[in-house]
Amino acid sequence: AKVMDTMVERLAELPEYKLVILGYSLGAGVAQLITLKLTDGEEKARMPPNTEVLCITYGAPPVYISDQPGYINPSIISVYNHSDGLSSLSLHTVTKLFLQIRAINRLGISRKRTFQLLMTKLGESD
């Protein structure tokens, strides 16, 4: 509450400023949630009139879902790397990963041999 009070006071004192919220990885998820509260939540009513909020995130995990199909918050800009595993993380993918690890462990292969197999290209024999 103290942070919100101070932020509202400063934004009221500086009406030409916009509020920019940045985040990377898990901090990006937090930045998105804060932005949703400030632009769509109860906190919006406390913001000074005409305050522009801009959120820029890099590699945010999926942290929210909307009841509205195709919902887009125009205040949030998200940047993703197509190879970033965190941004596509879900309960399903984590469960799948743990099941695959358990299956490999049940094979009884040594750790050294497992790494040798991982380092081998598909279709090649070692």
Coordinates of N, CA and C in Angstrom, one line a residue:
A1 N 0.8 -1.2 0.0 CA 0.0 0.0 0.0 C 0.9 1.3 0.0
K2 N 2.0 1.2 0.8 CA 2.9 2.4 0.8 C 3.5 2.7 -0.5
V3 N 3.9 1.6 -1.3 CA 4.5 1.9 -2.6 C 3.4 2.5 -3.5
M4 N 2.2 1.9 -3.5 CA 1.2 2.5 -4.4 C 0.9 3.9 -4.0
D5 N 0.8 4.2 -2.7 CA 0.5 5.6 -2.3 C 1.6 6.6 -2.8
T6 N 2.9 6.2 -2.7 CA 4.0 7.0 -3.1 C 4.0 7.2 -4.6
M7 N 3.7 6.1 -5.3 CA 3.7 6.1 -6.8 C 2.6 7.0 -7.3
V8 N 1.4 6.9 -6.7 CA 0.3 7.8 -7.1 C 0.6 9.3 -6.9
E9 N 1.2 9.6 -5.7 CA 1.6 10.9 -5.4 C 2.6 11.5 -6.4
R10 N 3.6 10.7 -6.8 CA 4.6 11.2 -7.7 C 4.1 11.3 -9.1
L11 N 3.2 10.4 -9.5 CA 2.6 10.5 -10.9 C 1.7 11.8 -10.9
A12 N 1.0 12.1 -9.8 CA 0.2 13.3 -9.8 C 1.0 14.5 -9.9
E13 N 2.2 14.5 -9.3 CA 3.1 15.7 -9.3 C 3.7 15.8 -10.7
L14 N 3.9 14.8 -11.4 CA 4.5 14.8 -12.7 C 3.6 14.2 -13.8
P15 N 2.6 15.0 -14.2 CA 1.6 14.5 -15.1 C 2.1 14.2 -16.5
E16 N 3.2 14.8 -16.9 CA 3.8 14.6 -18.2 C 4.6 13.3 -18.3
Y17 N 4.8 12.6 -17.2 CA 5.6 11.4 -17.1 C 4.6 10.2 -17.4
K18 N 5.2 9.2 -18.0 CA 4.4 7.9 -18.1 C 5.1 6.9 -17.1
L19 N 4.4 5.9 -16.7 CA 4.9 4.9 -15.8 C 5.4 3.7 -16.7
V20 N 6.7 3.4 -16.7 CA 7.2 2.3 -17.5 C 7.6 1.2 -16.5
I21 N 7.2 0.0 -16.8 CA 7.5 -1.1 -15.9 C 8.2 -2.1 -16.8
L22 N 9.4 -2.5 -16.4 CA 10.2 -3.5 -17.1 C 10.4 -4.7 -16.4
G23 N 10.6 -5.8 -17.1 CA 10.9 -7.1 -16.4 C 11.5 -8.1 -17.3
Y24 N 12.3 -9.0 -16.7 CA 13.0 -10.0 -17.5 C 12.7 -11.4 -16.8
S25 N 12.4 -12.4 -17.5 CA 12.1 -13.7 -17.0 C 11.0 -13.7 -16.0
L26 N 11.3 -14.2 -14.8 CA 10.2 -14.3 -13.8 C 9.8 -12.9 -13.4
G27 N 10.7 -11.9 -13.4 CA 10.4 -10.5 -13.1 C 9.5 -9.9 -14.2
A28 N 9.5 -10.5 -15.4 CA 8.6 -10.1 -16.5 C 7.2 -10.5 -16.2
G29 N 7.1 -11.7 -15.6 CA 5.7 -12.1 -15.2 C 5.2 -11.2 -14.1
V30 N 6.0 -10.9 -13.2 CA 5.5 -10.0 -12.1 C 5.2 -8.6 -12.7
A31 N 6.0 -8.1 -13.7 CA 5.7 -6.8 -14.3 C 4.4 -6.9 -15.0
Q32 N 4.1 -8.0 -15.7 CA 2.8 -8.1 -16.4 C 1.6 -8.1 -15.4
L33 N 1.8 -8.8 -14.3 CA 0.7 -8.8 -13.3 C 0.5 -7.4 -12.7
I34 N 1.5 -6.7 -12.4 CA 1.4 -5.4 -11.8 C 0.7 -4.5 -12.8
T35 N 1.1 -4.6 -14.1 CA 0.5 -3.8 -15.1 C -1.0 -4.1 -15.3
L36 N -1.4 -5.3 -15.2 CA -2.8 -5.7 -15.3 C -3.6 -5.1 -14.1
K37 N -3.0 -5.1 -12.9 CA -3.6 -4.4 -11.8 C -3.8 -2.9 -12.0
L38 N -2.8 -2.3 -12.5 CA -2.8 -0.8 -12.7 C -3.7 -0.4 -13.9
T39 N -3.9 -1.3 -14.8 CA -4.7 -0.9 -16.0 C -6.1 -1.4 -16.1
D40 N -6.3 -2.6 -15.4 CA -7.6 -3.3 -15.5 C -8.2 -3.6 -14.1
G41 N -7.3 -3.5 -13.1 CA -7.8 -3.9 -11.7 C -8.3 -2.7 -10.9
E42 N -8.5 -3.0 -9.6 CA -9.0 -2.0 -8.7 C -8.1 -0.8 -8.5
E43 N -6.8 -1.1 -8.7 CA -5.8 0.0 -8.5 C -5.9 1.1 -9.6
K44 N -6.6 0.8 -10.7 CA -6.8 1.7 -11.8 C -7.5 3.0 -11.3
A45 N -8.4 2.8 -10.4 CA -9.2 4.0 -9.9 C -8.3 4.9 -9.1
R46 N -7.3 4.4 -8.5 CA -6.4 5.2 -7.7 C -5.3 6.0 -8.5
M47 N -5.1 5.6 -9.8 CA -4.1 6.2 -10.6 C -4.6 7.6 -11.0
P48 N -3.7 8.6 -11.1 CA -4.1 9.9 -11.6 C -4.7 9.9 -13.0
P49 N -5.7 10.7 -13.3 CA -6.3 10.7 -14.6 C -5.2 10.8 -15.7
N50 N -5.5 10.1 -16.8 CA -4.6 10.2 -18.0 C -3.2 9.7 -17.8
T51 N -3.0 8.9 -16.8 CA -1.6 8.3 -16.6 C -1.4 7.2 -17.6
E52 N -0.4 7.3 -18.3 CA -0.1 6.2 -19.3 C 0.9 5.2 -18.7
V53 N 0.5 4.0 -18.8 CA 1.3 2.9 -18.2 C 1.8 2.0 -19.4
L54 N 3.1 1.8 -19.4 CA 3.7 1.0 -20.5 C 4.6 -0.1 -19.8
C55 N 4.3 -1.4 -20.2 CA 5.0 -2.5 -19.6 C 5.8 -3.2 -20.7
I56 N 7.1 -3.4 -20.6 CA 7.9 -4.1 -21.6 C 8.6 -5.2 -20.9
T57 N 8.3 -6.4 -21.4 CA 8.8 -7.6 -20.8 C 9.6 -8.5 -21.8
Y58 N 10.6 -9.2 -21.2 CA 11.5 -10.0 -22.0 C 11.4 -11.4 -21.4
G59 N 11.0 -12.4 -22.2 CA 10.9 -13.8 -21.7 C 10.0 -14.1 -20.6
A60 N 8.8 -13.5 -20.6 CA 7.9 -13.7 -19.4 C 7.3 -15.0 -19.5
P61 N 7.1 -15.7 -18.4 CA 6.4 -17.0 -18.4 C 4.9 -16.7 -18.5
P62 N 4.1 -17.7 -18.8 CA 2.7 -17.4 -18.9 C 2.1 -17.3 -17.5
V63 N 1.7 -16.1 -17.1 CA 1.3 -15.8 -15.7 C -0.2 -15.5 -15.6
Y64 N -0.9 -15.2 -16.7 CA -2.3 -14.9 -16.6 C -3.1 -15.5 -17.7
I65 N -4.4 -15.6 -17.5 CA -5.3 -16.0 -18.6 C -6.6 -15.2 -18.4
S66 N -7.1 -14.8 -19.6 CA -8.3 -14.0 -19.5 C -9.6 -14.8 -19.9
D67 N -10.7 -14.4 -19.3 CA -12.0 -14.9 -19.7 C -12.4 -14.5 -21.1
Q68 N -11.8 -13.4 -21.6 CA -12.1 -12.9 -22.9 C -11.2 -13.5 -23.9
P69 N -11.8 -14.3 -24.9 CA -11.0 -14.8 -26.0 C -10.2 -13.7 -26.7
G70 N -9.0 -13.9 -27.0 CA -8.2 -13.0 -27.7 C -7.8 -11.7 -27.0
Y71 N -7.9 -11.7 -25.7 CA -7.6 -10.5 -24.8 C -6.2 -10.1 -25.1
I72 N -6.0 -8.8 -25.3 CA -4.7 -8.2 -25.4 C -4.7 -6.9 -24.6
N73 N -3.8 -6.7 -23.7 CA -3.6 -5.5 -23.0 C -2.7 -4.6 -23.8
P74 N -3.2 -3.5 -24.3 CA -2.3 -2.6 -25.1 C -1.2 -2.0 -24.4
S75 N -1.2 -2.0 -23.1 CA -0.1 -1.5 -22.3 C 1.1 -2.4 -22.1
I76 N 1.0 -3.7 -22.6 CA 2.0 -4.7 -22.4 C 2.6 -5.0 -23.7
I77 N 4.0 -4.9 -23.8 CA 4.7 -5.3 -24.9 C 5.6 -6.5 -24.4
S78 N 5.5 -7.6 -25.0 CA 6.3 -8.8 -24.6 C 7.2 -9.2 -25.7
V79 N 8.5 -9.4 -25.4 CA 9.5 -9.9 -26.3 C 9.9 -11.3 -25.9
Y80 N 9.9 -12.2 -26.9 CA 10.3 -13.6 -26.6 C 11.3 -14.1 -27.6
N81 N 12.2 -14.9 -27.1 CA 13.1 -15.6 -27.9 C 12.5 -17.0 -28.2
H82 N 12.5 -17.4 -29.5 CA 11.8 -18.7 -29.8 C 12.4 -19.9 -29.2
S83 N 13.6 -19.8 -28.7 CA 14.3 -20.9 -28.0 C 14.2 -20.8 -26.5
D84 N 13.5 -19.9 -26.0 CA 13.4 -19.7 -24.5 C 12.4 -20.7 -24.0
G85 N 12.8 -21.6 -23.2 CA 11.9 -22.7 -22.6 C 11.0 -22.1 -21.5
L86 N 11.4 -21.1 -20.8 CA 10.6 -20.6 -19.7 C 9.3 -20.0 -20.2
S87 N 9.4 -19.3 -21.3 CA 8.2 -18.6 -21.8 C 7.1 -19.5 -22.3
S88 N 7.5 -20.8 -22.6 CA 6.5 -21.7 -23.0 C 6.2 -22.8 -21.9
L89 N 6.7 -22.5 -20.7 CA 6.5 -23.5 -19.6 C 5.0 -23.6 -19.2
S90 N 4.6 -24.8 -19.0 CA 3.3 -25.0 -18.5 C 3.3 -26.2 -17.6
L91 N 2.2 -26.5 -16.9 CA 2.1 -27.7 -16.0 C 2.3 -28.9 -16.9
H92 N 1.7 -28.9 -18.1 CA 1.8 -30.0 -19.0 C 3.3 -30.3 -19.4
T93 N 4.0 -29.3 -19.8 CA 5.4 -29.5 -20.2 C 6.3 -29.9 -19.1
V94 N 6.1 -29.4 -17.9 CA 6.9 -29.8 -16.7 C 6.6 -31.2 -16.3
T95 N 5.3 -31.6 -16.4 CA 5.0 -33.0 -16.1 C 5.6 -33.9 -17.1
K96 N 5.5 -33.6 -18.4 CA 6.1 -34.4 -19.4 C 7.6 -34.5 -19.2
L97 N 8.3 -33.5 -18.8 CA 9.7 -33.5 -18.6 C 10.1 -34.5 -17.5
F98 N 9.3 -34.4 -16.3 CA 9.6 -35.3 -15.2 C 9.3 -36.7 -15.6
L99 N 8.3 -37.0 -16.4 CA 8.0 -38.4 -16.8 C 9.1 -38.9 -17.7
Q100 N 9.7 -38.1 -18.5 CA 10.8 -38.5 -19.4 C 12.0 -38.8 -18.6
I101 N 12.3 -37.9 -17.6 CA 13.5 -38.1 -16.7 C 13.3 -39.4 -16.0
R102 N 12.1 -39.7 -15.5 CA 11.8 -40.9 -14.7 C 12.0 -42.1 -15.6
A103 N 11.6 -42.0 -16.9 CA 11.7 -43.2 -17.8 C 13.2 -43.4 -18.1
I104 N 14.0 -42.4 -18.2 CA 15.4 -42.6 -18.5 C 16.1 -43.2 -17.2
N105 N 15.7 -42.7 -16.0 CA 16.3 -43.3 -14.8 C 16.0 -44.8 -14.7
R106 N 14.8 -45.2 -15.1 CA 14.4 -46.6 -15.0 C 15.1 -47.5 -15.9
L107 N 15.8 -46.9 -16.9 CA 16.6 -47.8 -17.9 C 17.9 -48.3 -17.2
G108 N 18.3 -47.7 -16.1 CA 19.4 -48.1 -15.4 C 20.8 -47.8 -16.1
I109 N 20.8 -46.8 -16.9 CA 22.0 -46.5 -17.6 C 22.8 -45.5 -16.7
S110 N 24.1 -45.7 -16.8 CA 25.0 -44.8 -15.9 C 24.8 -43.4 -16.4
R111 N 25.2 -42.5 -15.5 CA 25.1 -41.0 -15.9 C 26.1 -40.7 -17.0
K112 N 27.3 -41.3 -17.0 CA 28.2 -41.1 -18.0 C 27.7 -41.5 -19.4
R113 N 27.1 -42.7 -19.4 CA 26.6 -43.2 -20.7 C 25.4 -42.4 -21.1
T114 N 24.6 -41.9 -20.2 CA 23.5 -41.1 -20.6 C 24.0 -39.8 -21.3
F115 N 25.0 -39.2 -20.7 CA 25.5 -38.0 -21.3 C 26.2 -38.3 -22.7
Q116 N 26.8 -39.4 -22.8 CA 27.4 -39.8 -24.1 C 26.3 -39.9 -25.1
L117 N 25.2 -40.5 -24.8 CA 24.1 -40.6 -25.7 C 23.5 -39.3 -26.1
L118 N 23.4 -38.4 -25.1 CA 22.9 -37.1 -25.3 C 23.7 -36.3 -26.3
M119 N 25.0 -36.5 -26.2 CA 26.0 -35.7 -27.0 C 26.1 -36.3 -28.5
T120 N 25.6 -37.5 -28.7 CA 25.6 -38.1 -30.0 C 24.5 -37.6 -30.9
K121 N 24.8 -37.3 -32.1 CA 23.8 -36.9 -33.0 C 22.9 -38.1 -33.4
L122 N 21.6 -37.8 -33.6 CA 20.6 -38.8 -34.0 C 21.1 -39.5 -35.3
G123 N 21.0 -40.8 -35.2 CA 21.4 -41.6 -36.4 C 22.8 -42.0 -36.5
E124 N 23.6 -41.5 -35.6 CA 25.1 -41.8 -35.5 C 25.2 -42.9 -34.4
S125 N 26.2 -43.7 -34.6 CA 26.5 -44.6 -33.5 C 27.9 -44.2 -32.9
D126 N 28.1 -44.5 -31.7 CA 29.4 -44.1 -31.0 C 30.4 -45.2 -30.9

